[in-house]
Coordinates of C-alpha atoms and ligand atoms in Angstrom, one line a residue:
Chain U
M1 CA -75.2 -52.4 41.7
I2 CA -77.5 -52.9 38.7
K3 CA -81.2 -52.9 39.3
F4 CA -84.1 -53.5 36.9
Q5 CA -87.5 -52.7 38.4
N6 CA -90.6 -53.6 36.4
V7 CA -88.9 -52.5 33.3
C8 CA -90.8 -52.3 30.0
K9 CA -89.3 -51.3 26.7
T10 CA -91.5 -50.8 23.7
Y11 CA -89.9 -49.7 20.5
E12 CA -91.4 -47.0 18.3
N13 CA -92.7 -49.7 15.9
G14 CA -94.7 -51.2 18.8
V15 CA -92.5 -54.2 19.5
E16 CA -92.4 -54.9 23.2
A17 CA -88.8 -56.1 23.7
L18 CA -88.9 -56.2 27.5
K19 CA -92.1 -56.7 29.5
D20 CA -92.0 -56.1 33.3
V21 CA -88.4 -57.2 33.8
S22 CA -87.1 -57.1 37.4
F23 CA -83.8 -58.3 38.8
T24 CA -80.8 -57.0 40.8
I25 CA -77.1 -57.6 40.2
A26 CA -74.9 -56.9 43.2
D27 CA -71.4 -55.5 43.0
G28 CA -68.9 -58.2 42.2
E29 CA -71.3 -60.7 40.7
F30 CA -70.8 -62.6 37.5
V31 CA -74.0 -63.1 35.6
F32 CA -74.9 -64.7 32.3
V33 CA -77.9 -63.4 30.4
V34 CA -79.3 -66.0 27.9
G35 CA -82.3 -66.5 25.8
P36 CA -83.4 -67.2 22.2
S37 CA -82.9 -64.7 19.4
G38 CA -85.2 -61.7 19.7
S39 CA -85.9 -62.3 23.4
G40 CA -84.6 -58.8 24.4
K41 CA -81.0 -59.4 25.5
S42 CA -79.5 -56.6 23.4
T43 CA -82.3 -54.3 24.5
L44 CA -81.3 -55.0 28.1
V45 CA -77.7 -54.2 27.3
K46 CA -78.6 -50.9 25.5
L47 CA -80.7 -49.9 28.5
L48 CA -77.6 -50.5 30.8
C49 CA -75.4 -48.1 28.8
A50 CA -78.1 -45.5 28.3
E51 CA -78.4 -46.0 24.6
L52 CA -82.1 -46.5 25.2
K53 CA -84.4 -45.3 28.0
P54 CA -87.0 -47.6 29.6
T55 CA -90.6 -47.0 28.5
D56 CA -91.7 -47.9 31.9
G57 CA -90.1 -48.9 35.2
E58 CA -86.6 -48.1 36.5
V59 CA -83.1 -49.0 35.4
T60 CA -80.4 -48.1 37.9
V61 CA -76.7 -48.5 37.2
G62 CA -74.5 -47.5 40.2
E63 CA -75.7 -44.0 41.1
Y64 CA -77.4 -43.4 37.8
D65 CA -81.1 -43.7 37.1
I66 CA -81.1 -44.3 33.3
G67 CA -84.7 -43.1 32.8
T68 CA -84.3 -39.7 34.3
M69 CA -80.5 -38.9 34.0
P70 CA -79.7 -35.8 32.0
R71 CA -77.9 -36.3 28.7
R72 CA -74.7 -34.7 29.8
H73 CA -74.2 -37.3 32.5
V74 CA -74.3 -40.2 30.0
P75 CA -70.5 -40.0 29.3
Y76 CA -69.8 -40.4 33.0
L77 CA -72.1 -43.4 33.3
R78 CA -70.3 -45.0 30.4
R79 CA -66.9 -44.6 32.1
E80 CA -68.2 -46.9 34.7
I81 CA -69.1 -49.6 32.2
G82 CA -66.6 -51.4 29.9
V83 CA -68.4 -52.8 26.9
V84 CA -67.2 -55.8 24.8
F85 CA -69.0 -56.4 21.5
Q86 CA -69.4 -59.5 19.4
D87 CA -67.8 -57.7 16.5
F88 CA -65.0 -56.2 18.6
R89 CA -65.3 -52.7 17.1
L90 CA -61.6 -52.0 17.0
I91 CA -60.4 -49.0 15.0
A92 CA -58.9 -50.5 11.9
D93 CA -56.1 -48.0 11.2
R94 CA -54.7 -47.9 14.8
T95 CA -52.4 -50.3 16.4
V96 CA -53.4 -52.5 19.3
Y97 CA -51.7 -50.2 21.8
E98 CA -53.3 -47.1 20.2
N99 CA -56.8 -48.7 20.2
V100 CA -56.5 -49.1 24.0
A101 CA -54.7 -45.8 24.7
F102 CA -57.3 -44.0 22.6
V103 CA -60.1 -44.7 25.1
M104 CA -58.0 -43.5 28.0
R105 CA -57.3 -40.3 26.2
A106 CA -61.0 -40.0 25.3
V107 CA -61.9 -39.8 29.0
G108 CA -59.2 -37.3 29.8
A109 CA -56.3 -39.4 31.1
S110 CA -52.8 -37.8 31.1
T111 CA -50.2 -39.1 28.7
R112 CA -48.2 -40.3 31.7
S113 CA -51.0 -42.5 33.2
I114 CA -51.7 -43.8 29.7
R115 CA -48.1 -45.0 29.3
K116 CA -48.3 -46.8 32.6
R117 CA -51.7 -48.3 32.4
V118 CA -52.0 -49.6 28.8
P119 CA -49.1 -52.0 28.9
Y120 CA -50.4 -53.4 32.2
V121 CA -53.8 -54.0 30.8
L122 CA -52.4 -55.6 27.6
E123 CA -50.4 -57.9 29.7
L124 CA -53.4 -58.8 31.8
V125 CA -55.3 -60.0 28.8
G126 CA -52.2 -61.6 27.4
I127 CA -51.8 -59.6 24.2
D128 CA -48.8 -57.4 25.2
H129 CA -46.5 -59.1 22.7
K130 CA -48.6 -57.8 19.8
A131 CA -49.1 -54.2 21.0
D132 CA -47.7 -52.8 17.7
R133 CA -49.8 -54.9 15.4
M134 CA -52.8 -53.6 13.5
P135 CA -56.2 -55.3 14.4
D136 CA -56.5 -57.1 11.0
E137 CA -53.2 -58.8 11.6
L138 CA -54.7 -60.6 14.7
S139 CA -56.9 -63.7 15.0
G140 CA -60.5 -63.3 16.2
G141 CA -59.6 -64.4 19.7
E142 CA -56.7 -62.0 19.9
Q143 CA -58.9 -59.2 18.6
Q144 CA -61.5 -60.0 21.3
R145 CA -58.7 -59.8 23.9
V146 CA -57.9 -56.3 22.7
A147 CA -61.6 -55.4 23.0
V148 CA -61.5 -56.7 26.6
A149 CA -58.4 -54.7 27.3
R150 CA -60.1 -51.7 25.9
A151 CA -63.2 -52.3 28.1
L152 CA -60.9 -52.7 31.1
V153 CA -58.5 -49.9 30.7
N154 CA -60.5 -47.2 32.3
N155 CA -61.0 -49.4 35.4
P156 CA -64.8 -49.6 35.1
D157 CA -67.0 -50.9 37.9
F158 CA -68.9 -53.1 35.3
I159 CA -68.0 -55.1 32.3
L160 CA -70.8 -55.6 29.9
A161 CA -70.3 -58.2 27.1
D162 CA -72.9 -58.7 24.4
E163 CA -72.2 -62.0 22.7
P164 CA -68.4 -61.6 23.0
T165 CA -67.8 -65.2 21.9
G166 CA -70.0 -65.0 18.8
N167 CA -67.1 -65.0 16.4
L168 CA -64.8 -67.3 18.4
D169 CA -64.3 -71.1 18.2
P170 CA -65.2 -73.1 21.4
M171 CA -61.6 -73.1 22.6
R172 CA -61.2 -69.3 22.3
S173 CA -64.6 -68.8 23.8
L174 CA -63.6 -70.7 26.9
E175 CA -60.4 -68.8 27.1
L176 CA -62.2 -65.5 26.9
M177 CA -64.8 -66.5 29.5
T178 CA -62.0 -67.6 31.8
L179 CA -60.4 -64.2 31.3
L180 CA -63.6 -62.5 32.2
S181 CA -64.1 -64.6 35.3
E182 CA -60.5 -63.7 36.4
I183 CA -61.4 -60.1 36.0
N184 CA -64.5 -60.7 38.0
A185 CA -62.4 -62.3 40.7
R186 CA -60.6 -58.9 41.0
G187 CA -63.8 -57.3 42.0
T188 CA -65.4 -56.1 38.7
T189 CA -69.1 -56.9 38.1
V190 CA -69.4 -58.8 34.9
V191 CA -72.5 -59.3 32.8
V192 CA -72.2 -61.6 29.8
V193 CA -74.9 -62.0 27.1
T194 CA -74.3 -65.3 25.2
H195 CA -75.7 -68.1 23.2
A196 CA -72.8 -70.5 24.1
H197 CA -74.6 -73.2 26.2
E198 CA -71.6 -75.3 26.9
I199 CA -69.8 -72.4 28.5
V200 CA -72.7 -71.3 30.6
N201 CA -73.1 -74.8 31.8
A202 CA -69.4 -75.1 32.5
F203 CA -69.1 -72.0 34.7
K204 CA -71.9 -72.6 37.2
K205 CA -72.6 -68.9 37.6
R206 CA -75.9 -67.0 38.0
V207 CA -78.0 -67.2 34.7
I208 CA -80.8 -64.9 33.9
T209 CA -83.0 -66.4 31.1
L210 CA -85.1 -64.1 28.9
E211 CA -87.9 -65.4 26.6
D212 CA -90.0 -63.1 24.6
G213 CA -89.1 -60.1 26.8
V214 CA -89.8 -61.8 30.1
V215 CA -87.4 -63.2 32.7
V216 CA -88.4 -66.9 32.7
S217 CA -85.6 -68.1 35.0
D218 CA -83.0 -66.5 37.3
R219 CA -80.8 -69.0 39.1
R220 CA -77.4 -70.3 39.6
G221 CA -76.1 -73.2 37.5
G222 CA -76.5 -74.1 33.8
Y223 CA -78.3 -73.0 30.8
F224 CA -82.1 -73.3 31.0
G225 CA -83.1 -73.0 27.4
P226 CA -86.6 -73.2 26.0
G227 CA -88.0 -76.7 25.8
R228 CA -85.5 -78.1 28.2
I229 CA -86.5 -79.6 31.5
R230 CA -85.8 -77.0 34.2
H231 CA -84.0 -78.6 37.1
E232 CA -83.8 -76.8 40.4
Q233 CA -80.3 -76.5 41.5
E234 CA -79.5 -76.4 45.2
Chain L
M1 CA -59.8 -41.0 35.7
N2 CA -57.0 -38.8 37.0
K3 CA -57.3 -35.5 35.3
N4 CA -54.6 -33.0 36.0
K5 CA -53.1 -29.9 34.5
S6 CA -50.6 -31.6 32.3
S7 CA -53.5 -33.6 30.8
V8 CA -55.2 -30.3 29.7
F9 CA -52.0 -29.5 27.8
S10 CA -51.7 -32.9 26.3
H11 CA -55.4 -32.6 25.2
L12 CA -54.7 -29.4 23.4
I13 CA -51.8 -31.0 21.6
Y14 CA -54.0 -34.0 20.8
F15 CA -56.8 -31.7 19.4
I16 CA -54.4 -29.8 17.2
K17 CA -52.6 -32.9 16.0
E18 CA -56.0 -34.5 15.1
G19 CA -57.2 -31.3 13.5
F20 CA -54.1 -31.1 11.3
S21 CA -54.2 -34.8 10.5
G22 CA -57.8 -34.3 9.4
V23 CA -56.8 -31.5 7.1
F24 CA -54.0 -33.6 5.5
F25 CA -56.1 -36.8 5.4
H26 CA -58.7 -34.9 3.3
G27 CA -55.9 -33.3 1.3
F28 CA -57.8 -32.6 -1.9
M29 CA -61.0 -31.6 -0.2
S30 CA -59.1 -29.3 2.2
V31 CA -57.3 -27.6 -0.7
A32 CA -60.6 -27.2 -2.5
A33 CA -62.2 -25.8 0.6
I34 CA -59.4 -23.4 1.3
T35 CA -59.5 -22.2 -2.3
V36 CA -63.2 -21.5 -2.3
I37 CA -63.1 -19.8 1.1
A38 CA -60.1 -17.7 0.1
A39 CA -61.9 -16.7 -3.1
C40 CA -64.9 -15.6 -1.1
L41 CA -62.8 -13.7 1.4
L42 CA -60.8 -12.1 -1.4
V43 CA -63.8 -10.7 -3.2
T44 CA -65.4 -9.5 0.1
T45 CA -62.2 -7.8 1.4
T46 CA -61.7 -6.2 -2.0
F47 CA -65.0 -4.5 -1.8
L48 CA -64.3 -3.6 1.8
L49 CA -61.1 -1.9 0.7
V50 CA -62.8 -0.1 -2.1
A51 CA -65.4 1.2 0.4
Y52 CA -62.7 2.1 2.8
N53 CA -60.8 4.1 0.2
I54 CA -64.0 5.9 -0.9
D55 CA -64.6 6.8 2.8
M56 CA -61.2 8.2 3.2
Q57 CA -61.5 10.2 0.0
I58 CA -64.8 11.7 1.1
E59 CA -63.3 12.5 4.5
D60 CA -60.4 14.1 2.8
L61 CA -62.6 16.3 0.6
Q62 CA -65.0 17.2 3.4
S63 CA -62.4 17.9 6.0
S64 CA -60.7 20.7 4.1
N65 CA -61.8 23.9 5.8
E66 CA -60.9 26.1 2.9
I67 CA -62.7 27.1 -0.3
V68 CA -61.0 29.0 -3.0
V69 CA -63.3 31.4 -4.9
Y70 CA -62.3 33.0 -8.2
I71 CA -63.3 36.5 -9.0
D72 CA -64.8 37.7 -12.2
E73 CA -61.9 39.0 -14.4
T74 CA -63.9 42.0 -15.5
L75 CA -63.6 43.5 -12.0
T76 CA -60.8 45.8 -11.3
R77 CA -58.4 44.8 -8.5
E78 CA -59.9 47.4 -6.2
Q79 CA -63.4 46.1 -6.9
A80 CA -62.1 42.6 -6.3
M81 CA -60.4 43.4 -3.0
A82 CA -63.6 45.2 -1.9
L83 CA -65.5 41.9 -2.0
K84 CA -63.7 40.9 1.1
S85 CA -66.2 42.5 3.5
G86 CA -69.1 40.9 1.7
I87 CA -67.5 37.5 2.1
T88 CA -66.5 37.8 5.7
A89 CA -70.0 39.0 6.5
L90 CA -71.4 35.6 5.5
D91 CA -72.3 32.9 8.1
N92 CA -69.6 30.4 8.8
V93 CA -66.8 32.3 7.2
A94 CA -63.8 32.8 9.6
D95 CA -61.5 34.6 7.2
A96 CA -61.0 35.5 3.6
I97 CA -57.5 36.0 2.2
F98 CA -57.0 37.8 -1.0
V99 CA -54.6 36.1 -3.5
T100 CA -53.6 38.0 -6.6
R101 CA -53.4 36.2 -9.9
E102 CA -49.6 36.7 -9.9
E103 CA -49.2 35.0 -6.6
F104 CA -51.5 32.3 -7.6
F105 CA -49.5 31.6 -10.7
E106 CA -46.2 31.5 -8.8
N107 CA -47.8 29.1 -6.3
F108 CA -49.0 27.0 -9.2
L109 CA -45.5 26.9 -10.8
D110 CA -44.0 26.1 -7.4
S111 CA -46.4 23.2 -7.0
L112 CA -45.3 21.8 -10.3
G113 CA -41.7 21.6 -9.1
E114 CA -38.8 21.9 -11.5
D115 CA -39.3 21.7 -15.3
T116 CA -41.6 24.7 -15.4
Y117 CA -39.5 26.8 -17.9
V118 CA -42.0 25.7 -20.6
L119 CA -44.6 27.8 -18.8
D120 CA -42.4 30.8 -18.5
E121 CA -43.9 32.5 -21.5
L122 CA -47.3 32.2 -19.9
R123 CA -46.1 34.5 -17.1
E124 CA -46.7 37.5 -19.4
D125 CA -50.2 36.3 -20.4
N126 CA -51.3 34.9 -16.9
P127 CA -54.4 32.7 -17.4
M128 CA -55.2 32.8 -13.7
R129 CA -57.8 34.9 -11.9
D130 CA -57.7 36.8 -8.7
S131 CA -59.1 34.8 -5.8
F132 CA -60.0 34.6 -2.2
R133 CA -59.0 31.7 0.1
V134 CA -62.1 31.5 2.3
V135 CA -61.6 29.7 5.7
M136 CA -64.7 28.1 7.2
E137 CA -65.6 27.8 10.8
D138 CA -67.4 24.5 10.4
V139 CA -66.6 22.1 7.6
A140 CA -69.9 20.4 8.0
L141 CA -71.6 23.5 6.5
H142 CA -69.4 23.3 3.4
A143 CA -72.2 23.0 0.9
E144 CA -74.3 25.9 2.4
T145 CA -71.3 28.2 2.7
L146 CA -70.3 27.5 -0.9
K147 CA -73.8 28.3 -2.1
A148 CA -73.8 31.6 -0.3
L149 CA -70.4 32.4 -1.7
T150 CA -71.3 31.7 -5.3
E151 CA -74.4 33.8 -5.0
L152 CA -72.3 36.9 -4.2
Q153 CA -71.9 39.5 -7.0
G154 CA -68.4 39.2 -8.6
I155 CA -67.6 35.6 -7.7
A156 CA -67.2 33.6 -10.8
D157 CA -66.3 30.1 -9.7
S158 CA -64.8 28.0 -7.0
N159 CA -62.5 25.1 -6.6
S160 CA -64.9 23.2 -4.4
D161 CA -65.4 19.5 -5.0
V162 CA -68.8 19.4 -3.6
E163 CA -70.1 17.5 -6.6
L164 CA -67.3 15.0 -6.5
S165 CA -67.9 14.6 -2.8
E166 CA -71.6 14.0 -3.4
R167 CA -71.0 11.6 -6.2
L168 CA -68.6 9.7 -3.9
V169 CA -71.2 9.5 -1.2
Q170 CA -73.6 8.0 -3.7
L171 CA -70.9 5.6 -4.9
R172 CA -70.2 4.7 -1.3
S173 CA -73.8 3.7 -0.6
V174 CA -73.8 1.5 -3.7
V175 CA -70.5 -0.1 -2.7
N176 CA -71.7 -0.6 0.8
T177 CA -74.8 -2.4 -0.4
V178 CA -72.8 -4.6 -2.7
S179 CA -70.3 -5.4 0.0
L180 CA -73.0 -6.3 2.5
T181 CA -74.7 -8.6 0.0
L182 CA -71.4 -10.2 -0.9
L183 CA -70.6 -10.6 2.8
V184 CA -73.8 -12.5 3.4
L185 CA -73.7 -14.5 0.2
L186 CA -70.0 -15.5 0.2
G187 CA -70.1 -16.0 3.9
T188 CA -72.8 -18.6 3.4
V189 CA -70.8 -20.2 0.6
S190 CA -67.8 -20.4 2.9
L191 CA -69.8 -21.9 5.7
F192 CA -71.2 -24.4 3.3
V193 CA -67.8 -25.5 2.1
I194 CA -66.4 -25.8 5.6
S195 CA -69.5 -27.7 6.7
N196 CA -69.0 -30.1 3.8
T197 CA -65.4 -30.8 4.6
V198 CA -66.1 -31.4 8.2
K199 CA -69.0 -33.7 7.3
L200 CA -66.5 -35.7 5.3
A201 CA -64.2 -35.8 8.3
L202 CA -67.1 -36.9 10.5
H203 CA -67.9 -39.7 8.0
A204 CA -64.3 -40.9 7.8
R205 CA -64.1 -41.1 11.6
A206 CA -67.6 -42.4 12.3
E207 CA -66.0 -45.6 13.7
E208 CA -63.8 -43.7 16.1
I209 CA -66.6 -41.4 17.2
G210 CA -68.7 -44.5 17.9
V211 CA -66.0 -46.0 20.1
M212 CA -65.4 -42.6 21.8
K213 CA -69.0 -42.3 22.7
M214 CA -69.2 -45.8 23.9
V215 CA -66.3 -45.4 26.3
G216 CA -67.7 -42.1 27.7
A217 CA -65.9 -39.3 25.9
T218 CA -67.8 -36.1 26.4
N219 CA -69.3 -34.4 23.4
S220 CA -66.9 -31.4 23.6
F221 CA -63.9 -33.8 23.6
I222 CA -65.2 -35.6 20.5
R223 CA -66.0 -32.3 18.7
A224 CA -62.8 -30.4 19.5
P225 CA -60.6 -32.0 16.7
F226 CA -63.3 -31.2 14.1
V227 CA -63.6 -27.7 15.2
V228 CA -59.8 -27.3 15.1
E229 CA -60.0 -28.7 11.5
G230 CA -62.6 -26.1 10.5
I231 CA -60.6 -23.3 12.1
I232 CA -57.4 -24.4 10.3
L233 CA -59.3 -24.3 7.0
G234 CA -60.6 -20.8 7.7
V235 CA -57.4 -19.4 9.0
A236 CA -55.3 -20.9 6.1
A237 CA -57.7 -19.2 3.6
S238 CA -57.4 -15.9 5.5
V239 CA -53.6 -16.0 5.4
F240 CA -53.6 -16.5 1.6
V241 CA -56.1 -13.7 1.2
F242 CA -53.9 -11.3 3.3
A243 CA -50.9 -12.1 1.2
A244 CA -52.9 -11.7 -2.0
Q245 CA -54.4 -8.4 -1.0
W246 CA -50.9 -7.1 0.0
L247 CA -49.6 -7.8 -3.5
V248 CA -52.7 -6.9 -5.5
Y249 CA -53.4 -3.7 -3.6
N250 CA -49.9 -2.3 -3.9
Y251 CA -49.8 -3.2 -7.6
L252 CA -53.2 -1.5 -8.2
G253 CA -52.1 1.4 -6.1
A254 CA -49.0 1.9 -8.2
Q255 CA -51.0 1.6 -11.5
L256 CA -53.8 3.9 -10.3
S257 CA -51.5 6.7 -9.0
Q258 CA -49.9 6.7 -12.5
G259 CA -53.1 6.7 -14.4
L260 CA -55.3 8.9 -12.2
P261 CA -53.1 11.1 -10.0
I262 CA -56.1 12.8 -8.4
L263 CA -57.3 9.6 -6.8
T264 CA -54.9 8.6 -4.1
M265 CA -55.2 5.2 -2.5
V266 CA -54.6 4.7 1.3
P267 CA -51.2 3.0 1.6
F268 CA -51.5 -0.7 2.5
E269 CA -49.2 -0.2 5.5
E270 CA -51.7 2.1 7.1
F271 CA -54.3 -0.6 7.6
R272 CA -52.5 -3.9 7.3
Y273 CA -52.8 -4.8 11.0
R274 CA -56.5 -4.0 11.0
L275 CA -56.9 -6.1 7.8
A276 CA -54.9 -9.0 9.3
I277 CA -57.0 -9.0 12.4
I278 CA -60.3 -8.8 10.5
L279 CA -59.2 -11.6 8.2
F280 CA -58.0 -13.8 11.0
A281 CA -61.2 -13.2 13.0
A282 CA -63.3 -14.0 9.9
G283 CA -61.3 -17.2 9.3
V284 CA -61.7 -18.4 12.9
V285 CA -65.4 -17.5 13.0
L286 CA -66.2 -19.1 9.7
G287 CA -64.2 -22.2 10.5
M288 CA -65.6 -22.6 14.0
S289 CA -69.3 -21.9 13.1
G290 CA -69.1 -24.0 10.0
S291 CA -67.8 -27.0 11.9
V292 CA -69.9 -26.5 15.0
L293 CA -73.1 -26.3 13.0
T294 CA -72.2 -29.4 11.1
I295 CA -71.3 -31.4 14.1
K296 CA -74.5 -30.4 15.9
R297 CA -76.5 -31.6 13.0
Y298 CA -74.7 -34.9 12.2
M299 CA -73.5 -36.1 15.5
K300 CA -76.3 -36.7 17.9
V301 CA -75.4 -38.5 21.1
Ligands
ATP1 N1 -84.3 -50.5 17.1 C1 -85.3 -51.4 17.1 N2 -86.5 -50.9 16.7 C2 -87.6 -51.8 16.7 N3 -87.5 -53.0 17.2 C3 -86.4 -53.5 17.6 C4 -85.2 -52.7 17.6 N4 -84.2 -53.4 18.2 C5 -84.7 -54.6 18.5 N5 -86.0 -54.7 18.2 C6 -86.9 -55.8 18.4 O1 -87.0 -56.0 19.8 C7 -86.9 -57.4 20.1 C8 -85.7 -57.8 20.9 O2 -84.5 -57.5 20.2 P1 -83.1 -57.7 20.9 O3 -82.1 -57.1 19.9 O4 -83.1 -57.2 22.2 O5 -83.0 -59.3 20.9 P2 -81.8 -60.2 21.3 O6 -82.3 -61.0 22.4 O7 -80.6 -59.4 21.5 O8 -81.6 -61.1 20.0 P3 -80.3 -61.8 19.4 O9 -80.0 -63.0 20.2 O10 -80.7 -62.2 18.0 O11 -79.3 -60.7 19.4 C9 -86.9 -58.1 18.7 O12 -88.2 -58.5 18.4 C10 -86.4 -57.1 17.8 O13 -86.9 -57.2 16.5
MG2 MG1 -78.6 -59.2 20.5

């Protein structure tokens, strides 16, 4: 479970990125987080993976309280969260297979379990036929699949994606979102930060809308952007 | 994830592999680092060995429990032999053995070995003096005993190397000071060089480190390969230095024993294991602390 309770985040320069934000995401949910640029979405993501601590209020991820947890627990929190970034962040001089195997080794998996798990995950995201390629030999969509495979491989409870479709064309974006919702169907909680209105509208999932650091809407259905008429759904 | 015993082993292999690949990846930098560290260790160990040799020499001089005193040649043999009671009456003297000048000369010839026929004519005109071999009870009181002996009537001279010994003690304190200064100075230089190399490695792998942190690798797991890299640099340097000392020391030893036969160097074989252990430990400690300090400074979670 993810829980934000009256969370405020003020950066050192005085910018109030989040102001009294509260919501709960239950296990197994699929949630879009939307909002205009600068509304605090990435700040929210950074709080979830303990890159930042809340200035005020409480952020809880599973059993971890982000505000009070000791530093040495941070790696173990991060093992429960698979993160997918807009810019993929693959290691350029390692093959697709190694990019994924690397994160298993990084959390102490044995060579044997790596050999078993990595091909399975690569197949799951449909990139197994390019396991020996280097990242720069792949298209953007393929690279993003590798990034998803990497986020998945340690079997996290949560998948957190910050604008994962930012570098993809609409077709690839739709494919990726479909993949994420399939993963969600297997029981993983998925949180996707995005600007892609069409996709959000197409999926009919829960949407949390931020504006200027405040949650202005939290409901199931389509994108409720600024200046648009906000319809109630159901 | 599933962490079992075999994974501990595969980690170790991973760290060592990554450590070595770091050393090779930064080939030129690594060679430069190893060279500088080796130079520092070479200078430091050279001074340590000089200090060690001086120590041994002093110990040698001071551990001899005998002093030979020569008797004024104007004394008759009877007068000379009569000095014995005066000598044995002194504090710290256990025994005094009279050695005639003829015996002394024969001993001297014996000690020279074969080709002594050139000295045969000297036998008639013996340049030696009668003497006493004085045996001390406590070698620590060497200087005091010698003073008492030379103050006796009829004693002309002695063979004692108190002066040499004192000069060596002075030299030792100078060498020790220099060694210590060099140890600190060159140790710092080595640390700095290792730190720089590791910093470069950290830079080259910033991307990987970022990913590792993001997926929940512990700090110690991320650090280990860099620490291994530092240790490899340190130990590689110490291996070179050991080999270099072996060659140089034996060469110098051979040269010195030809030029200055009184000064004997301790044979390399006698301390090579100790030197190897000291160098190895220095390499590991330098490499480890150099990299740990750097990682702590440049890799915040
Ligand atoms: N490290 C930082 N220091 C100071 N201010 C920051 C920092 N990071 C973000 N901000 C500010 O906080 C506010 C929210 O930023 P955030 O990155 O969360 O927005 P966002 O919703 O992710 O925007 P975008 O859609 O453009 O990615 C912005 O005003 C931004 O300028
Ligand atoms: Mg953002």
